[in-house]
XYZ file of N, CA and C in Angstrom:
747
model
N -122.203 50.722 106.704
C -123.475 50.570 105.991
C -124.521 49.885 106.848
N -125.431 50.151 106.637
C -126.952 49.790 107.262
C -127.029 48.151 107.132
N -127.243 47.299 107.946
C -127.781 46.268 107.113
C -129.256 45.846 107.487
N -129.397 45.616 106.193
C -131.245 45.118 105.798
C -131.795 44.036 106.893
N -132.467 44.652 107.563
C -133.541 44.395 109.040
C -133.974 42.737 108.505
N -134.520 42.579 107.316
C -135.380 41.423 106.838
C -134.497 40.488 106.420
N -132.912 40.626 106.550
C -132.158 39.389 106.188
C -132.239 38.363 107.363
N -132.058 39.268 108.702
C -132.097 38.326 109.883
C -133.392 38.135 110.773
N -134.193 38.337 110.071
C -135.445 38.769 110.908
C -135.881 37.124 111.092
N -135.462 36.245 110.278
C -135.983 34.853 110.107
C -134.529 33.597 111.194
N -133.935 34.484 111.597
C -132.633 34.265 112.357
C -133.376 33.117 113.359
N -132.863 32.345 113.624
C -132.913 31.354 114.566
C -132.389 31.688 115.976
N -133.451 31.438 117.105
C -132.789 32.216 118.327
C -132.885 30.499 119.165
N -131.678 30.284 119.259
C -131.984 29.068 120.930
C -131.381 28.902 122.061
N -132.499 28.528 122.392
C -132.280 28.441 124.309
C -132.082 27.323 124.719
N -130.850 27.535 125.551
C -130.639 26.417 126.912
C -130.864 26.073 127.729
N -132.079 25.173 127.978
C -132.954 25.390 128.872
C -133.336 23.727 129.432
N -132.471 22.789 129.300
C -132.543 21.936 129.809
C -131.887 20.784 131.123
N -130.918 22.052 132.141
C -130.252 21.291 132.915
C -131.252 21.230 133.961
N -130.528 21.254 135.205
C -131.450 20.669 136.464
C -131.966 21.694 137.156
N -131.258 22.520 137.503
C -131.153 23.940 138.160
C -130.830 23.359 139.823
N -129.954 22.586 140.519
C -130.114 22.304 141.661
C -129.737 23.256 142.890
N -128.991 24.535 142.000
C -128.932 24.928 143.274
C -130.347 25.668 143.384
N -131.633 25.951 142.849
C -132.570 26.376 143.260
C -133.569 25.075 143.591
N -133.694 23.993 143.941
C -134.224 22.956 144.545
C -135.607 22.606 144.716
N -135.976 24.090 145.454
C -137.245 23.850 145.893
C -138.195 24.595 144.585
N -137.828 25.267 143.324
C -138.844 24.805 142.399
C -138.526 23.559 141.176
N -137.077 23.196 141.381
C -136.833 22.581 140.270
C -137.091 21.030 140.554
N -137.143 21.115 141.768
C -138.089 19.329 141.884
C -139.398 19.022 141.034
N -140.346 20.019 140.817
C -141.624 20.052 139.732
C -141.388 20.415 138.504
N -140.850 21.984 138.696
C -140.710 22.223 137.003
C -139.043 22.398 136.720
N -138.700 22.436 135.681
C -137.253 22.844 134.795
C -137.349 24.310 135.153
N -135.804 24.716 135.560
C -135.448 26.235 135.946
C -136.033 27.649 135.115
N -136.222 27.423 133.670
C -136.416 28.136 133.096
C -137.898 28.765 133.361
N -139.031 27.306 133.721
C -140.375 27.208 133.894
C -140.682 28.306 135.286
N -139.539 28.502 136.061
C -139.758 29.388 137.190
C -140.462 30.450 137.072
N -141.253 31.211 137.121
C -141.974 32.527 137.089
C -141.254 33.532 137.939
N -140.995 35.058 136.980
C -141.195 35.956 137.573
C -142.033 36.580 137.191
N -142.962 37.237 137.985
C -144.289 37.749 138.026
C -145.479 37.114 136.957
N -145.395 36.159 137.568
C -146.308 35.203 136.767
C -145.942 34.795 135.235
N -145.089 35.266 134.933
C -143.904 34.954 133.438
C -143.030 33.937 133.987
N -143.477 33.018 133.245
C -141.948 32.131 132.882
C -140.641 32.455 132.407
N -139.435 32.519 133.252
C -138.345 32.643 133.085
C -137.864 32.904 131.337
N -138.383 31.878 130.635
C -138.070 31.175 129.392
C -138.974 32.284 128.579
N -139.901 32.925 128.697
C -140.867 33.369 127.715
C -140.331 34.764 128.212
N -139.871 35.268 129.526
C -139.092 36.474 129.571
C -138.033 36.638 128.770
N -137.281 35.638 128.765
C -135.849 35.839 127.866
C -136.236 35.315 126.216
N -137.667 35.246 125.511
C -137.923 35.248 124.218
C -138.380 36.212 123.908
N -138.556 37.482 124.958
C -139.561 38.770 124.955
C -138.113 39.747 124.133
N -137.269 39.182 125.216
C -135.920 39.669 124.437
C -135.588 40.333 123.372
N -135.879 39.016 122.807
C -135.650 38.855 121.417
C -136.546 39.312 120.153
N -137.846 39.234 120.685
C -138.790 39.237 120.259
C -138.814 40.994 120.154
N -138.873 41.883 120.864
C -138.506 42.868 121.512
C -137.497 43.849 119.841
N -136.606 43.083 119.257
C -135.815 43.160 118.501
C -136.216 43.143 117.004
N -136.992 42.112 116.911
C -137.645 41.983 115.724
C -137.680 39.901 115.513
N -137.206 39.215 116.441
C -136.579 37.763 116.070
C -137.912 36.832 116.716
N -138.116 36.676 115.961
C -139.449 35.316 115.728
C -139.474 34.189 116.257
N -138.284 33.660 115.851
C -137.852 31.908 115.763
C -137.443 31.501 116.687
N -137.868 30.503 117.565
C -136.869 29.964 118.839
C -137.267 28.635 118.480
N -135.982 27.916 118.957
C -135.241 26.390 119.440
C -135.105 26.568 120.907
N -136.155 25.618 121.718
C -135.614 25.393 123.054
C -135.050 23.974 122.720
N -133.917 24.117 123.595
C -133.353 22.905 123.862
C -133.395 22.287 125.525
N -134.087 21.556 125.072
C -134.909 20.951 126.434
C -134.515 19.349 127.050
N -134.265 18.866 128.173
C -133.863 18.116 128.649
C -134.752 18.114 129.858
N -133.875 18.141 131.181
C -134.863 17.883 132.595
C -136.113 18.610 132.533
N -137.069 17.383 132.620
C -138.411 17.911 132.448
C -139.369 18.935 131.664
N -138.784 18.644 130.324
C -138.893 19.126 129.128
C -140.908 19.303 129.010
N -140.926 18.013 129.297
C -142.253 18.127 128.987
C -143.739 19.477 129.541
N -142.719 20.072 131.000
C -143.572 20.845 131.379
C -143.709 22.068 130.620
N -141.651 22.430 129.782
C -142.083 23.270 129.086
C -143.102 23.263 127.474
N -143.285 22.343 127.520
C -143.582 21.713 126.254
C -145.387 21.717 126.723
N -145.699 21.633 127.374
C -147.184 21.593 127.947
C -147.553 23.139 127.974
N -146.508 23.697 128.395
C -147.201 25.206 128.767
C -146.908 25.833 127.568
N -146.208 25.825 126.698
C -146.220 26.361 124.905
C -147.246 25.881 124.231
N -148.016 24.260 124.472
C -149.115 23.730 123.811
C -150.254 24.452 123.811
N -150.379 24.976 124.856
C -151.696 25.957 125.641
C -152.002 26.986 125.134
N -150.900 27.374 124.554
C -151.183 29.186 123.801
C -151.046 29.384 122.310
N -151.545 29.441 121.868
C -151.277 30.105 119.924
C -150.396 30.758 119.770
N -150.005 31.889 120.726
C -149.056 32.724 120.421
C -147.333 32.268 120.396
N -147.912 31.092 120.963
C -146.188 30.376 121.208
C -145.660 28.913 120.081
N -146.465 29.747 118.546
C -146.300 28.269 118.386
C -145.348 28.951 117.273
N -144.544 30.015 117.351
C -143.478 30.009 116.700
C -141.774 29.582 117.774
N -142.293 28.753 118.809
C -141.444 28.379 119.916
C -140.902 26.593 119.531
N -140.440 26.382 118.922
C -139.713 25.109 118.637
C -139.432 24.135 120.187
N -140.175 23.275 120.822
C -138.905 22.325 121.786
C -138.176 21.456 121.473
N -137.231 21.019 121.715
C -136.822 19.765 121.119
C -135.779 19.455 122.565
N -136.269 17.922 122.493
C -135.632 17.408 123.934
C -134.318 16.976 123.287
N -133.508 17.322 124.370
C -132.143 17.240 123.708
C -131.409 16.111 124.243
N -131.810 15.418 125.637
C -131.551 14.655 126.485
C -131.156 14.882 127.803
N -132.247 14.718 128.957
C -132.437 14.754 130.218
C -130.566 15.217 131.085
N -129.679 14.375 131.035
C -128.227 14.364 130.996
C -127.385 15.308 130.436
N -127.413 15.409 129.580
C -127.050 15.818 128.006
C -125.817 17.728 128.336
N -124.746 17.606 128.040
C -123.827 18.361 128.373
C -124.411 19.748 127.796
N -123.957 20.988 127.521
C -124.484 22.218 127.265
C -123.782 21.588 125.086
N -122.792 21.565 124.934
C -122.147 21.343 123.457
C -123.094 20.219 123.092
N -123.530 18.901 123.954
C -124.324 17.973 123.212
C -125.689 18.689 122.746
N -125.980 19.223 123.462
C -127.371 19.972 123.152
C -127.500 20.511 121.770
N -126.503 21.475 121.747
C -126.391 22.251 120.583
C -126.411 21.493 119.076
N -125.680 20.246 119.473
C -125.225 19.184 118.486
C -126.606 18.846 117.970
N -127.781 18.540 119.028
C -128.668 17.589 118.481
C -129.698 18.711 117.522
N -129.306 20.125 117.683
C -130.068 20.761 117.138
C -129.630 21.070 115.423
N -128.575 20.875 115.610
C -127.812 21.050 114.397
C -128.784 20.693 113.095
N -129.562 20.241 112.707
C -130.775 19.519 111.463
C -131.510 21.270 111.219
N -131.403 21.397 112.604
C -132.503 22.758 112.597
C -132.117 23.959 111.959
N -130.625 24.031 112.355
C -129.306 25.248 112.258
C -128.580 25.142 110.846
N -128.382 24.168 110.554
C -127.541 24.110 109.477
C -127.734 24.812 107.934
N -129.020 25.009 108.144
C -128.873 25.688 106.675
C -128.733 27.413 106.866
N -128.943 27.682 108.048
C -128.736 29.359 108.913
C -127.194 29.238 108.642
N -126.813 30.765 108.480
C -125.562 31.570 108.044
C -125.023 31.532 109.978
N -125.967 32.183 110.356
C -125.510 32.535 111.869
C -126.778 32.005 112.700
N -127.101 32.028 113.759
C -128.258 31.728 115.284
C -127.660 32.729 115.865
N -128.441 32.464 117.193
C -128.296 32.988 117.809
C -128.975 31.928 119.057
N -127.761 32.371 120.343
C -127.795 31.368 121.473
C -128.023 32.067 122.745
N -128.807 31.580 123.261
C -128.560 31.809 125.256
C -128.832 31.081 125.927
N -128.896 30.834 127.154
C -129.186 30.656 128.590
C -130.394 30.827 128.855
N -131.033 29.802 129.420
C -132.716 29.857 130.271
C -132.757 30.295 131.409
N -131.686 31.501 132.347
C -131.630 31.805 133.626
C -131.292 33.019 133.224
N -130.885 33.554 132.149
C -130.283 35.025 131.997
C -130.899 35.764 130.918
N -131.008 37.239 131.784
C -131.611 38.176 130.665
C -131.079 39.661 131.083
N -131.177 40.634 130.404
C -130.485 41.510 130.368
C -131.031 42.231 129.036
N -130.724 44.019 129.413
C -131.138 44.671 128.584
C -129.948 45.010 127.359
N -129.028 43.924 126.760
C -128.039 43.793 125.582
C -129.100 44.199 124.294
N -128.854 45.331 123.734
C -128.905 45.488 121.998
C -128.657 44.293 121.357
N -130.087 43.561 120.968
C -129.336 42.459 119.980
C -128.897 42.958 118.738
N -130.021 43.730 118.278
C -129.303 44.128 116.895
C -127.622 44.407 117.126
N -127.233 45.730 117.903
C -125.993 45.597 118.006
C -125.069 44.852 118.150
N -125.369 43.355 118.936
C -124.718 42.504 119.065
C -124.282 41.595 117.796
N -125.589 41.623 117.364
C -125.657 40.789 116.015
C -124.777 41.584 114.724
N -125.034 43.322 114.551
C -123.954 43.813 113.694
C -122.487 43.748 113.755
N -122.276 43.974 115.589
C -120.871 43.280 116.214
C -120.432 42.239 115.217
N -120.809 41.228 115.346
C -120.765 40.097 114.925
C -120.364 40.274 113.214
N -121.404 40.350 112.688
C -121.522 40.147 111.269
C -120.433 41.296 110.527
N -119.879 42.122 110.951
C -119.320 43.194 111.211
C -117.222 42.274 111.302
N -116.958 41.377 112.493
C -115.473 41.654 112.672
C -115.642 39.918 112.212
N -116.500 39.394 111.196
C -116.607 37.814 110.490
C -115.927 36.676 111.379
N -115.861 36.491 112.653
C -115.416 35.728 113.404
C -116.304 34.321 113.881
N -116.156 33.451 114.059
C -116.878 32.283 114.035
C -118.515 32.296 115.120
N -117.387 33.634 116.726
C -118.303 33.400 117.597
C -118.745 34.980 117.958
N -119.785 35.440 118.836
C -119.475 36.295 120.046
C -120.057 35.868 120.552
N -119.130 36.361 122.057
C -120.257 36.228 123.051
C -120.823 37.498 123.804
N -121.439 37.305 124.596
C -121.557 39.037 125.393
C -120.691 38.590 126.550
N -120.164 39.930 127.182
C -119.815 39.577 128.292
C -120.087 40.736 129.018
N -120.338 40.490 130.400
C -120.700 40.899 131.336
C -119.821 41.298 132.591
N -120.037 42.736 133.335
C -119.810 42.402 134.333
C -120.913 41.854 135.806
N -120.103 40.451 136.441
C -121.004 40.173 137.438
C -121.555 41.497 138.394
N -123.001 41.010 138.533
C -123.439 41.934 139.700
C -122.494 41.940 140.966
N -122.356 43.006 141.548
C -121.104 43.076 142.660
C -122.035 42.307 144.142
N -121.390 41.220 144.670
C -121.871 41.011 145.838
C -121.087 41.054 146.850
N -121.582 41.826 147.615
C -120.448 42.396 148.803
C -119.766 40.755 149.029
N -119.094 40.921 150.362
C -118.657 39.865 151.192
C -119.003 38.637 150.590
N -118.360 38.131 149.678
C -118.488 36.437 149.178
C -117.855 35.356 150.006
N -118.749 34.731 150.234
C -117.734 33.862 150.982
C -117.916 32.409 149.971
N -116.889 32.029 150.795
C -116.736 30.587 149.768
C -116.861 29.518 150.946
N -117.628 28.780 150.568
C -118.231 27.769 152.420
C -118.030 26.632 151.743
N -117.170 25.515 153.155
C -116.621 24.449 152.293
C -117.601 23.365 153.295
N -117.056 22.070 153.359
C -118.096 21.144 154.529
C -118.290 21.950 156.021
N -119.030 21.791 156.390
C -119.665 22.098 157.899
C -119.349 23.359 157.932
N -119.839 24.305 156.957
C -120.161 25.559 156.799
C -119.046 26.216 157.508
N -117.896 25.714 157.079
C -116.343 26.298 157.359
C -116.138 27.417 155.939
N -115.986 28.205 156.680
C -115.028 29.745 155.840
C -113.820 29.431 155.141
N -114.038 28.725 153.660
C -112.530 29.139 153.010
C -111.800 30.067 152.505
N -112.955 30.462 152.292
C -112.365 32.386 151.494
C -113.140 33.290 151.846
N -112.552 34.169 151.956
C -113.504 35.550 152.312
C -113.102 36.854 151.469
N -114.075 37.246 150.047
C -113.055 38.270 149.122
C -114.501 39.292 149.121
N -113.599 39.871 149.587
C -114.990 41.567 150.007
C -115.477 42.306 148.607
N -114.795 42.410 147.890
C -115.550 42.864 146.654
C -114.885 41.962 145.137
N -115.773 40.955 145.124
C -114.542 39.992 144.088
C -114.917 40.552 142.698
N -115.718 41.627 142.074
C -115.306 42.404 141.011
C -113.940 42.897 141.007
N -113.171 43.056 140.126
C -112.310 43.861 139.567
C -112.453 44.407 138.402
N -111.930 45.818 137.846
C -111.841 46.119 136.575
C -111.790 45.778 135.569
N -110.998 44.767 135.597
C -110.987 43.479 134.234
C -112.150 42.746 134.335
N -112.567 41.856 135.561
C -113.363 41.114 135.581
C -114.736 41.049 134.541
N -114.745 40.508 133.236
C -115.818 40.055 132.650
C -115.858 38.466 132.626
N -117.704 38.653 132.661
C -117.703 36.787 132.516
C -118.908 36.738 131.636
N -119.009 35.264 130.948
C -119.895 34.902 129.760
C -121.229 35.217 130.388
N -121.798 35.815 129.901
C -123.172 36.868 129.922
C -124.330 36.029 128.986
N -123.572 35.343 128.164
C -124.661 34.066 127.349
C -124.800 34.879 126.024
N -126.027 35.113 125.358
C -126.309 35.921 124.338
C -124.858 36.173 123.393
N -124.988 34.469 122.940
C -123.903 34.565 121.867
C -124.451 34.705 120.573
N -123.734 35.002 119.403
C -124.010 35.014 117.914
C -123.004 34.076 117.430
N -123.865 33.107 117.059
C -123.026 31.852 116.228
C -122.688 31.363 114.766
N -121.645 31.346 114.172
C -121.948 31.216 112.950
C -121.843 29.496 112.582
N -122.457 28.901 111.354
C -122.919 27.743 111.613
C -121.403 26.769 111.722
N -120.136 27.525 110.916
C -119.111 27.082 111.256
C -118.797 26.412 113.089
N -119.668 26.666 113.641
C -119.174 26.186 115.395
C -119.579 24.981 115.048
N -120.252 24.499 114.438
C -120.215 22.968 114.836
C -119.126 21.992 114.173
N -118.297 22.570 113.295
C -116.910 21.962 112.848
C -116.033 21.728 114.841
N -116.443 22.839 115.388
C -115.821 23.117 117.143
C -116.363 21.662 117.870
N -117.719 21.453 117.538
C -118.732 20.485 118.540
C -118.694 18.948 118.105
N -117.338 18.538 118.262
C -117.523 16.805 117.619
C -116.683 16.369 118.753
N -117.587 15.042 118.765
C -117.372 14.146 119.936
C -118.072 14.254 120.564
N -118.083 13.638 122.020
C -119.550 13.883 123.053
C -118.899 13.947 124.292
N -120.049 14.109 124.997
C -120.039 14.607 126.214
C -119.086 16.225 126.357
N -119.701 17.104 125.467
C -119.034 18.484 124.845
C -119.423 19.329 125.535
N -119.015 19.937 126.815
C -119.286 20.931 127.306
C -118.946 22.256 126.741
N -120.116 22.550 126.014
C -119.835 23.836 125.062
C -118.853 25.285 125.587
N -119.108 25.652 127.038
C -118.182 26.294 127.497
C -116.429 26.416 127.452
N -116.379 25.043 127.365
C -115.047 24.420 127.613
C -114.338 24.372 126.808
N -113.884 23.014 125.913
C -113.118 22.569 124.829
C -113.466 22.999 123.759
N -114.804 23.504 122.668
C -114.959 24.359 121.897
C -115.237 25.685 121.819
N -115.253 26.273 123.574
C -115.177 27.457 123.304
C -113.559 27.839 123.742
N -112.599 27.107 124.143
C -110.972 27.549 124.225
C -110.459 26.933 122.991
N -111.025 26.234 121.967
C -110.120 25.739 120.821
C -110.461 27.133 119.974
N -111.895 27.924 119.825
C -111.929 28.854 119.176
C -111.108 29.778 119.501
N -110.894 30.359 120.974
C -110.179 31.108 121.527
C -108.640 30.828 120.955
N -108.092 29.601 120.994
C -106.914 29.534 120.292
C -107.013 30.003 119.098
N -108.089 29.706 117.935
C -108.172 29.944 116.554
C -108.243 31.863 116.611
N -108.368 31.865 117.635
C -109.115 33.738 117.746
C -109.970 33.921 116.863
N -110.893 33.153 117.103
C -112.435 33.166 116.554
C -113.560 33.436 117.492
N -113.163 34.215 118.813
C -114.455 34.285 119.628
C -114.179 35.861 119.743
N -115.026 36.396 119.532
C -114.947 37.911 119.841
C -115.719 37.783 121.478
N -115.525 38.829 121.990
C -116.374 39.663 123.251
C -117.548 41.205 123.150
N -118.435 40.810 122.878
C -119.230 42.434 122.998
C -119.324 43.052 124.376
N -118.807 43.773 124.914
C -118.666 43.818 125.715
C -120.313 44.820 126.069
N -121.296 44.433 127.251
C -121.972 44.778 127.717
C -121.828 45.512 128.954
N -122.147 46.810 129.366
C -121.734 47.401 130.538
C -123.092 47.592 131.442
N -124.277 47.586 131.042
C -125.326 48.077 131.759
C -125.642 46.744 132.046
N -127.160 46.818 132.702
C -127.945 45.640 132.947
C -128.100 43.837 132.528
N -127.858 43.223 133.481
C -127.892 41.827 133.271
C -127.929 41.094 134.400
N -128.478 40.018 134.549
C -128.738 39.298 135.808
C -129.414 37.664 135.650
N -128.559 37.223 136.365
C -128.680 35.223 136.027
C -129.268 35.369 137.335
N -130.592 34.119 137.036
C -130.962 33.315 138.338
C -130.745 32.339 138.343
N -130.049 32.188 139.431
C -129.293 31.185 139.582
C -129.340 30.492 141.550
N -130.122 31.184 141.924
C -131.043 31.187 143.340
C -131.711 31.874 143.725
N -132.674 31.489 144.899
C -133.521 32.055 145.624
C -133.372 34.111 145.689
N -132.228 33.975 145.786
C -132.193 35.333 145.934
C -131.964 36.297 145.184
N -131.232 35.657 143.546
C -131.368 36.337 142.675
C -132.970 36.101 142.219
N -133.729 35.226 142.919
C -135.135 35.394 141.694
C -136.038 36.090 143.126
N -135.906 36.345 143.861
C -136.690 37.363 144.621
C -136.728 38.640 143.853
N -134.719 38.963 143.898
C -134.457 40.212 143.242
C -135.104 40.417 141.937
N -135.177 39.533 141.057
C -135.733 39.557 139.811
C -137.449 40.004 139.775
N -138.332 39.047 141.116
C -139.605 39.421 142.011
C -139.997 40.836 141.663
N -138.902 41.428 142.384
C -138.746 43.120 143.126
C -138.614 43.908 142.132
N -137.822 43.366 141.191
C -137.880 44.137 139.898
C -138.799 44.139 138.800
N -139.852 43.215 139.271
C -140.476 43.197 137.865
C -141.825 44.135 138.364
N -142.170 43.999 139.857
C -143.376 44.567 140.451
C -142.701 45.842 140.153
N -141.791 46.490 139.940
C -141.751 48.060 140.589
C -141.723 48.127 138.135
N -140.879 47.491 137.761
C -140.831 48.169 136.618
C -141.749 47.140 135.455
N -142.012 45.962 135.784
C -143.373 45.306 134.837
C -142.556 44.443 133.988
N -141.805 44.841 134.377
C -140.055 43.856 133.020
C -139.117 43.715 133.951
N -138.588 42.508 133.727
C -136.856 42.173 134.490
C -135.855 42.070 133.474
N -136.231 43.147 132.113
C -134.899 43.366 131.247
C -135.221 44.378 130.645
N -136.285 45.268 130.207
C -136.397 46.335 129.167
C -136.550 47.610 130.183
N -135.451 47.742 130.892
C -135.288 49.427 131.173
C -133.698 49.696 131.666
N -133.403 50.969 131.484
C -132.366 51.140 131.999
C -131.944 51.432 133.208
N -131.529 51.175 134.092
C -130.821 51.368 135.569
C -130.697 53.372 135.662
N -131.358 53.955 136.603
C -130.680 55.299 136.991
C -129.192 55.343 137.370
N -128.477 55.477 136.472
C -126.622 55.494 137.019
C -126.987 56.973 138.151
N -126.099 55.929 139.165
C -125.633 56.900 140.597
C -124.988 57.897 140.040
């Protein structure tokens, strides 16, 4: 059965958008990772286009290192004042974050969660029927990583510890972000210093409460210099770094 567009249309979408970003350095000394621009878009307002894109209104940033810049550049525009910040704490683990938002979430059936470095062309609706669909506490998307040839793994004084030529495999999926949460996860999120990845997302896994949607096309984390060139390159040739599909070889 169909389900009615206007039940979730008021859905709560939030972002994680408050760590340091150190391995990109040379912008995250001024602004927070998310604040990065591709093609003159902020990272953060690309991955609400997302959503937005879908039919979903509502965002919770959850904001920490240097919150305030994102919080300055949402002040500036009208159009962003259905964009919630809330500083979650500068420090503050990925599960504490979530915790402090909880006032916001709690009376929502389900949210919806991601990452301030990742975007990708994932069906939310689909994700979200996924979800509402096999009644499980979590999903997440998962992804396969972009393939990078020759990885090396460099330990002190730029010594070679590993060298794995194509470290995709067939199995290989990894958390892609763009989870659907139901408000039950925060029974998962007690105690502190909660790295949401970790201890409440393997206690669900024990409960077999985390589903996987599995995503096969397009997705891409910046997460350095060279994924946000690539991101650069992609937005000049197609105007978006998530709303098109890849020509399969």
């Amino acid at each position: 059965g169909e389900i009615n567009f206007k039940i979730f249309i008021n859905m709560k979408v939030v972002i994680l958008a408050g760590g340091k970003g150190s391995r990109i350095s040379m912008y995250t000394q001024k602004i927070p990772k998310p604040m990065i621009k591709i093609g003159n878009i902020p990272m953060l307002i690309h991955i609400t286009n997302i959503y937005k894109h879908y039919g979903f209104k509502e965002f919770i940033i959850a904001g920490g290192y240097k919150s305030r810049v994102i919080k300055d550049y949402l002040s500036k525009n009208k159009k962003y004042k259905n964009i919630k910040i809330v500083q979650t704490g500068v420090n503050s683990l990925t599960g504490d974050r979530i915790v402090k938002l909880k006032k916001y979430l709690i009376k929502e059936k389900n949210f919806l969660l991601t990452y301030g470095d990742g975007v990708s062309n994932v069906n939310i609706i689909k994700l979200l029927k996924f979800h509402l669909k096999h009644g499980k506490i979590a999903t997440v998307t998962g992804v396969r990583p972009p393939v990078k040839f020759g990885e090396l793994s460099i330990g002190k004084n730029d010594i070679v510890e590993e060298f794995v030529e194509k470290p995709q495999l067939e199995q290989g999926w990894i958390n892609g972000g763009f989870f659907v949460l139901n408000n039950k996860i925060f029974n998962y999120l007690k105690g502190r210093n909660l790295t949401f990845e970790r201890t409440p997302l393997e206690k669900l896994c024990k409960h077999k409460q985390l589903k996987v949607f599995k995503h096969y096309d397009y997705w891409m984390c910046m997460d350095n210099l060279n994924e946000k060139n690539t991101l650069d390159k992609l937005f000049k040739k197609f105007k978006t770094i998530w709303n098109f599909k890849f020509k399969k070889k």
